[in-house]
PDB file of C-alpha atoms in Angstrom:
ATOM      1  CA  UNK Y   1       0.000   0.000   0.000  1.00 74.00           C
ATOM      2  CA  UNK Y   2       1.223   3.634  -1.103  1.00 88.00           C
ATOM      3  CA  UNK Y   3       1.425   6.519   0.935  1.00 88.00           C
ATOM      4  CA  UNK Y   4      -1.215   8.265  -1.982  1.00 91.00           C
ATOM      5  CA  UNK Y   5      -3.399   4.714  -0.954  1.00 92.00           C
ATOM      6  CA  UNK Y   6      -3.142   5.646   2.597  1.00 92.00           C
ATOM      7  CA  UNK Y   7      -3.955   9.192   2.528  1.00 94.00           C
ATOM      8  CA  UNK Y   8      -7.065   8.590   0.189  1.00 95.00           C
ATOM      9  CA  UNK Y   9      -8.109   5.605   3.346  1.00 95.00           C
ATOM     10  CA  UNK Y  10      -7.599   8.741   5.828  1.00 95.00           C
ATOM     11  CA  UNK Y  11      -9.990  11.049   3.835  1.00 96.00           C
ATOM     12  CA  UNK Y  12     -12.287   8.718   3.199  1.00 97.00           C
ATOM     13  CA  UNK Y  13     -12.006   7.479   7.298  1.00 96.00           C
ATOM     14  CA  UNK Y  14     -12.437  10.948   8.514  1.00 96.00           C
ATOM     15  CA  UNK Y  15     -15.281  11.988   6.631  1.00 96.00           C
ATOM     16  CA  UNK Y  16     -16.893   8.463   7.592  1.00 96.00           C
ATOM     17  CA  UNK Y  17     -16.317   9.508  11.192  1.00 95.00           C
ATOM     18  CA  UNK Y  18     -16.973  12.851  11.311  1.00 95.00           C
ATOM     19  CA  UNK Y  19     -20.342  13.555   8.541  1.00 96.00           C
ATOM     20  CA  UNK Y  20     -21.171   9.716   8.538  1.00 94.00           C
ATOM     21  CA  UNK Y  21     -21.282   9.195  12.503  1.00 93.00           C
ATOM     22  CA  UNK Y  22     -20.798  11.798  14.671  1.00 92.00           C
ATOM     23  CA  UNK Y  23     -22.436  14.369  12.785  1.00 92.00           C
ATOM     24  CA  UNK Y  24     -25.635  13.180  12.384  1.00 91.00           C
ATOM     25  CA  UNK Y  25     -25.166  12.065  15.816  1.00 86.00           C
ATOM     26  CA  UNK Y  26     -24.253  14.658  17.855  1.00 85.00           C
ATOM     27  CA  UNK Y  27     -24.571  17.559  15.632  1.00 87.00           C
ATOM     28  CA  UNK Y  28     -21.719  19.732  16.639  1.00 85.00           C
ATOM     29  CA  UNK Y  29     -20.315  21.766  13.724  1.00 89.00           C
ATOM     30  CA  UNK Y  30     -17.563  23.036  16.039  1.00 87.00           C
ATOM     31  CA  UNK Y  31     -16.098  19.860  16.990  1.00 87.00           C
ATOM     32  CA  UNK Y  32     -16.510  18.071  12.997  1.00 91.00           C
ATOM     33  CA  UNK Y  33     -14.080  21.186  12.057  1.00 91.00           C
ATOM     34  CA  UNK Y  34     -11.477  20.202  15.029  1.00 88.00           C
ATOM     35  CA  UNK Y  35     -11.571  16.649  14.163  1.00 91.00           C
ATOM     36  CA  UNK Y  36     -11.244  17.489  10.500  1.00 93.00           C
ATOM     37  CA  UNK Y  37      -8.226  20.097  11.496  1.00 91.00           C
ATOM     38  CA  UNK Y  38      -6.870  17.393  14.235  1.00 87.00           C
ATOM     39  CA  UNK Y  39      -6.932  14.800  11.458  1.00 92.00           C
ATOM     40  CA  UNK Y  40      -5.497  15.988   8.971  1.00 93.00           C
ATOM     41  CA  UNK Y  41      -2.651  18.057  10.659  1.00 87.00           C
ATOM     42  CA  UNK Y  42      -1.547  14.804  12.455  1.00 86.00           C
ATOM     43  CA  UNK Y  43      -1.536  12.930   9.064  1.00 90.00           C
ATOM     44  CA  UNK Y  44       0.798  15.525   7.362  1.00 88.00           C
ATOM     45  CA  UNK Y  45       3.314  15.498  10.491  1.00 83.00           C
ATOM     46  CA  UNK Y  46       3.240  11.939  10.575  1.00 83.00           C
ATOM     47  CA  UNK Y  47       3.638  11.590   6.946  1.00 85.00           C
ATOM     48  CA  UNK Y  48       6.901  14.057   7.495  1.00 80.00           C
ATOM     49  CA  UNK Y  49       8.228  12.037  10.531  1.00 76.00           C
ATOM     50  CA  UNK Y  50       7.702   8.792   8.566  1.00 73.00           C
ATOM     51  CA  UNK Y  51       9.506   9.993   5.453  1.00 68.00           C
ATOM     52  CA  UNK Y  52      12.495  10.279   7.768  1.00 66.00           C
ATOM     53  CA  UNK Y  53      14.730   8.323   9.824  1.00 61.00           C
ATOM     54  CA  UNK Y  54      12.881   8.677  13.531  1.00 59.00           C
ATOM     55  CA  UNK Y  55      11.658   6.262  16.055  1.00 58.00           C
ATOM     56  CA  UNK Y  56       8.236   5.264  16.422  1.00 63.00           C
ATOM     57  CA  UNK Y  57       8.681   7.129  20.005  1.00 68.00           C
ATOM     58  CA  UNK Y  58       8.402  10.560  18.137  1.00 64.00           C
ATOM     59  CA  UNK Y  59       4.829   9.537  16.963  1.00 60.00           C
ATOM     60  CA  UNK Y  60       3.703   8.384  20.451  1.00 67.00           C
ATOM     61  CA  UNK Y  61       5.030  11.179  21.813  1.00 70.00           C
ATOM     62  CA  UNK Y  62       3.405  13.638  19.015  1.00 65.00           C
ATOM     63  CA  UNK Y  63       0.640  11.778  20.165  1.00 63.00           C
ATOM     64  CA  UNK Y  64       0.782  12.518  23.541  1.00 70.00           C
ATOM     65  CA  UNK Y  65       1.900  16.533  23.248  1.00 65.00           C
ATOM     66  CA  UNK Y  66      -1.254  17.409  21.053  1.00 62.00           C
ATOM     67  CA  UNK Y  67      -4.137  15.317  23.651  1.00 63.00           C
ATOM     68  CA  UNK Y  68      -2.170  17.535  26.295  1.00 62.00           C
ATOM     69  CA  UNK Y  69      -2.993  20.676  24.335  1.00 57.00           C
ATOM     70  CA  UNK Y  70      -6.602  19.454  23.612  1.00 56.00           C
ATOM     71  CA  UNK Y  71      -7.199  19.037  27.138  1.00 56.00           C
ATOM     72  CA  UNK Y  72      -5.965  21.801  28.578  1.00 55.00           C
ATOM     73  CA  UNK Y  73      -7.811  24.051  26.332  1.00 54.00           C
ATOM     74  CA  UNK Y  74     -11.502  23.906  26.894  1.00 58.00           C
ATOM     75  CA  UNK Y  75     -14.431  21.250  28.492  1.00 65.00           C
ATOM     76  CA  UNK Y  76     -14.612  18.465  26.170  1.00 69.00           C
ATOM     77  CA  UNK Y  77     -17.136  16.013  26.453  1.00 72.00           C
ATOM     78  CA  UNK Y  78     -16.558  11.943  27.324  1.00 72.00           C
ATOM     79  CA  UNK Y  79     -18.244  10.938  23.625  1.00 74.00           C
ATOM     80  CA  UNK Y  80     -16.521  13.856  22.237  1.00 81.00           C
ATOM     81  CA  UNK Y  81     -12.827  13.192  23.308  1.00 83.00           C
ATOM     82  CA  UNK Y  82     -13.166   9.245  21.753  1.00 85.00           C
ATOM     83  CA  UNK Y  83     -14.033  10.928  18.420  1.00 89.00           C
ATOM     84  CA  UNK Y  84     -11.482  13.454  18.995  1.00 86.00           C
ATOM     85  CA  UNK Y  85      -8.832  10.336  19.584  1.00 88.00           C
ATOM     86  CA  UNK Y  86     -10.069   8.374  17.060  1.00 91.00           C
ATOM     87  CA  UNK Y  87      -9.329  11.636  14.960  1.00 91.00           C
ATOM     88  CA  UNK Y  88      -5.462  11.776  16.049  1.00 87.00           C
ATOM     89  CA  UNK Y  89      -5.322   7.786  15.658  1.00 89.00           C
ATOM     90  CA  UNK Y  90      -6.689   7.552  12.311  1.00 93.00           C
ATOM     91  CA  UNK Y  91      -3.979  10.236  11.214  1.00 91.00           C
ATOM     92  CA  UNK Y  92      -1.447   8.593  12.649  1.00 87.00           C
ATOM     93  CA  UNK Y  93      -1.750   5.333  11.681  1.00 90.00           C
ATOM     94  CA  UNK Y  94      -2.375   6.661   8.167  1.00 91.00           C
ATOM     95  CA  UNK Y  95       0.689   8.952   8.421  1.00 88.00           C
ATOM     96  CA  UNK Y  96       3.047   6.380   9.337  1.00 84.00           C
ATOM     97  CA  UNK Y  97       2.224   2.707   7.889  1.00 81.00           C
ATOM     98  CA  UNK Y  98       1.454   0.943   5.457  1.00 82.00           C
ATOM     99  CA  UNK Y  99       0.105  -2.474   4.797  1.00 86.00           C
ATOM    100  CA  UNK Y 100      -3.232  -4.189   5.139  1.00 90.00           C
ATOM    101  CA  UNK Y 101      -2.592  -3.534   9.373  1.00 91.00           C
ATOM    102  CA  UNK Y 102      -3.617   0.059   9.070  1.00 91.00           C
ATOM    103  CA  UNK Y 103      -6.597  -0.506   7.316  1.00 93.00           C
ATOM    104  CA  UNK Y 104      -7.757  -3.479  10.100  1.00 94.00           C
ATOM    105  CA  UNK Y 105      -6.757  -0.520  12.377  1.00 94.00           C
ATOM    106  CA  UNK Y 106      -9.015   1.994  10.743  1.00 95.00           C
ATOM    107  CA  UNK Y 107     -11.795  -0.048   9.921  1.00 96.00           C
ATOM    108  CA  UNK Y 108     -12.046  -1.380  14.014  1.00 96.00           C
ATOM    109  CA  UNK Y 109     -11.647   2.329  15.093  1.00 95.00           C
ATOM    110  CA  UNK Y 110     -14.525   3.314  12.633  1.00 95.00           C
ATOM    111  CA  UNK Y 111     -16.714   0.600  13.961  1.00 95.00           C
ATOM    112  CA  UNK Y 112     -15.912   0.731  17.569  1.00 94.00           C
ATOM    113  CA  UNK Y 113     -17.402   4.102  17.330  1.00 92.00           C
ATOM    114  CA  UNK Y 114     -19.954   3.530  15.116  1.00 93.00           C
ATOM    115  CA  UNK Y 115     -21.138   0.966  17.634  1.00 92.00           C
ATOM    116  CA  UNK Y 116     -20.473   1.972  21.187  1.00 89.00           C
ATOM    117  CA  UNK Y 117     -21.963   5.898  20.474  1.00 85.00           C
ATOM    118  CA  UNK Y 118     -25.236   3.972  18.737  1.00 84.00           C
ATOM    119  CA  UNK Y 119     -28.716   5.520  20.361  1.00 78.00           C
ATOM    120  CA  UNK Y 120     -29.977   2.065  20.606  1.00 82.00           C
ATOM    121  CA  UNK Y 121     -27.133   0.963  22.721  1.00 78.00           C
ATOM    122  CA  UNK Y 122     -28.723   1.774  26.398  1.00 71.00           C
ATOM    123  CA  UNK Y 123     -31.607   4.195  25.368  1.00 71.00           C
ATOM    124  CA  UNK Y 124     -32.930   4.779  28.510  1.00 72.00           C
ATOM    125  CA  UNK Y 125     -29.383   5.713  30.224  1.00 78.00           C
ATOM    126  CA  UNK Y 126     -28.660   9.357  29.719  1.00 81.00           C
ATOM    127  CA  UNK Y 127     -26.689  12.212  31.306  1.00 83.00           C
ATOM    128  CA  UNK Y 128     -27.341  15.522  31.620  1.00 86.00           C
ATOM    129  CA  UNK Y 129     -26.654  18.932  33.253  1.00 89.00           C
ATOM    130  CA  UNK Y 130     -29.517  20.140  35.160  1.00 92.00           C
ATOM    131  CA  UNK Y 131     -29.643  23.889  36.545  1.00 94.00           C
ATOM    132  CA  UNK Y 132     -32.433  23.111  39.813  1.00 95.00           C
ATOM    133  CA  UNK Y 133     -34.140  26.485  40.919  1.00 94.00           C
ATOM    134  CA  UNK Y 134     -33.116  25.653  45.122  1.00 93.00           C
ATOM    135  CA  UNK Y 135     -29.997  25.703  46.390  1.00 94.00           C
ATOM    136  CA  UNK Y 136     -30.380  21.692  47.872  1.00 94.00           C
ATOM    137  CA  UNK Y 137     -27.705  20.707  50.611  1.00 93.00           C
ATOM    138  CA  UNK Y 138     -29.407  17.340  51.342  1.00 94.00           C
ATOM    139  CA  UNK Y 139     -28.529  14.611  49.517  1.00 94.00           C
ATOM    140  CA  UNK Y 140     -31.659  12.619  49.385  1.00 95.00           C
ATOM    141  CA  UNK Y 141     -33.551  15.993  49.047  1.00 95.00           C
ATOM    142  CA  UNK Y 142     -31.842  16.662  45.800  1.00 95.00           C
ATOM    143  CA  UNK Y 143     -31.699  13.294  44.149  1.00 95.00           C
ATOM    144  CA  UNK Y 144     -35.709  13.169  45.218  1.00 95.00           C
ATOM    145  CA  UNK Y 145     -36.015  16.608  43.097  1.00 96.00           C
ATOM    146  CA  UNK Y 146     -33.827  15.822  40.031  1.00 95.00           C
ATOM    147  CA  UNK Y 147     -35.645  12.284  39.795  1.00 94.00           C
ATOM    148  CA  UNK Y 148     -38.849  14.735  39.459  1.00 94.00           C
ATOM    149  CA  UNK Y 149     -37.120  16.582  37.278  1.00 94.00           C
ATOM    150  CA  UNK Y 150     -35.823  14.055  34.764  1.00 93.00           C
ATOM    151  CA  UNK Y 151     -38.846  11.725  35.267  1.00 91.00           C
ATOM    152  CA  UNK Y 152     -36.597   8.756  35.842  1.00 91.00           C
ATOM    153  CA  UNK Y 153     -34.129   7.045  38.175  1.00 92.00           C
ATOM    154  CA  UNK Y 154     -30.952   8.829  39.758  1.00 93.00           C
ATOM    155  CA  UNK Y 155     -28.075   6.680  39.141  1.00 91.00           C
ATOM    156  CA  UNK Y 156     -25.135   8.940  39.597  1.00 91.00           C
ATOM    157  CA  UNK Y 157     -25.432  12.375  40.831  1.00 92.00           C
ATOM    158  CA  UNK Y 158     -22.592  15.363  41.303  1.00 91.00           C
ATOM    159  CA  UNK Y 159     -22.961  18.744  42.580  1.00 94.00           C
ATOM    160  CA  UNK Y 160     -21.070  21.013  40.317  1.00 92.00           C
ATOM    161  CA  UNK Y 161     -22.094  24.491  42.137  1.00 93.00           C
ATOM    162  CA  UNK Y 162     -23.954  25.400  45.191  1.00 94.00           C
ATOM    163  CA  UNK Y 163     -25.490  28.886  44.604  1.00 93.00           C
ATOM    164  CA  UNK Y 164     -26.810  29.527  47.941  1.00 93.00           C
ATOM    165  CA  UNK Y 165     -27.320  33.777  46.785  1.00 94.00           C
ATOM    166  CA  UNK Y 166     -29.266  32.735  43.613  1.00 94.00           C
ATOM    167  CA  UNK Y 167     -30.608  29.923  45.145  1.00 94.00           C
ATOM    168  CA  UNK Y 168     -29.506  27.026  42.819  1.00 94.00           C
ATOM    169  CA  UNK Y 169     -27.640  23.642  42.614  1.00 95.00           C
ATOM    170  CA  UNK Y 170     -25.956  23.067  39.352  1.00 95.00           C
ATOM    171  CA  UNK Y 171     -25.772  19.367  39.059  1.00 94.00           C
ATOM    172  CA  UNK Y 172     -24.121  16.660  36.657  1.00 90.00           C
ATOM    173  CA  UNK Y 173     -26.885  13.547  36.884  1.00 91.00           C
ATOM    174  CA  UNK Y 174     -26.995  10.042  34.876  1.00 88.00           C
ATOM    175  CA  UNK Y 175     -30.268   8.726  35.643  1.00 90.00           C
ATOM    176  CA  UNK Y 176     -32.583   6.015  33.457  1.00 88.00           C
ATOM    177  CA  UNK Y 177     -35.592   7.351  32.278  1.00 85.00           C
ATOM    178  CA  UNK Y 178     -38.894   5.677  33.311  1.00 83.00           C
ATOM    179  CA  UNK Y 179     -40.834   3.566  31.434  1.00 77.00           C
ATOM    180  CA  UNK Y 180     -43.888   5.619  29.854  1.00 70.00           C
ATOM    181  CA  UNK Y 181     -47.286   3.952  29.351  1.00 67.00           C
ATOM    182  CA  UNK Y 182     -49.540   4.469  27.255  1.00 61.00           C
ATOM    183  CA  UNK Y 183     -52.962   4.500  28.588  1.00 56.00           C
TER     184      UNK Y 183
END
């Protein structure tokens, strides 16, 4: 496999990952130009440091120095930051072999995603950020409230701020959503 084969497998990866799943996923223009941006800057750096005589340590650690600078940048979702990785990864791998490997590579990166993110995998698990109008010190108060809230089960709850002048508790909650009936 070329290095024109394996650039044409990146393209055609990326714009799988970003238009084909996340996009119509998730639906964050924002994020489909980073991963585009990530993606394809990785590739040509890779393709650079392949073309000479370097260790494989220079990739990992290319690796390594541009996730730093992603994270320390801004909030990044869970879901968002494996698309974001698979972003790097696919421009890596593309950028520095060749070979049937990197396609396996590609292809189980493209599916992993494909099929962990899926809406029908757990439907009724979500998380959210809820905003609740009382500033809620009690525990078992507040789960009882955002369980109104959400109409569903509390399964993790986290107080992210405590506004006791506005009077509100900012709160990270993953909760499953009840069963509705129809009567």
């Amino acid at each position: 496999m070329t290095q024109l084969a394996m650039i044409g497998i990146d393209v055609v990866a990326i714009l799988l990952l970003c238009f084909g799943v996340y996009f119509r996923r998730h639906r964050r223009r924002d994020l489909v130009t980073a991963f585009l941006g990530v993606n394809a800057s990785v590739l040509a750096v890779a393709l650079v440091l392949g073309s000479i005589t370097i260790g494989i340590g220079i990739g990992m650690g290319l690796f390594g120095v541009l996730s730093i600078i992603r994270l320390r940048s801004s909030e990044i979702a869970q879901h968002d930051m494996a698309y974001y990785f698979a972003a790097l990864s696919i421009g890596l791998i593309c950028g520095l072999a060749t070979g049937w490997l990197p396609i396996v590579l590609v292809v189980f990166i493209l599916l992993v995603l494909y099929l962990v993110d899926h809406p029908r995998l757990l439907p009724s698990y979500r998380t959210e950020i809820i905003n609740v109008d009382a500033a809620i010190t009690d525990r078992a108060e507040l789960t009882a409230r955002v369980e109104q809230i959400v109409d569903g089960t509390v399964r993790q709850l986290s107080v992210q701020r405590l506004d006791l002048v506005n009077d509100t508790t900012l709160v990270s909650v993953s909760f499953t959503e009840n069963q509705r009936t129809d009567a």
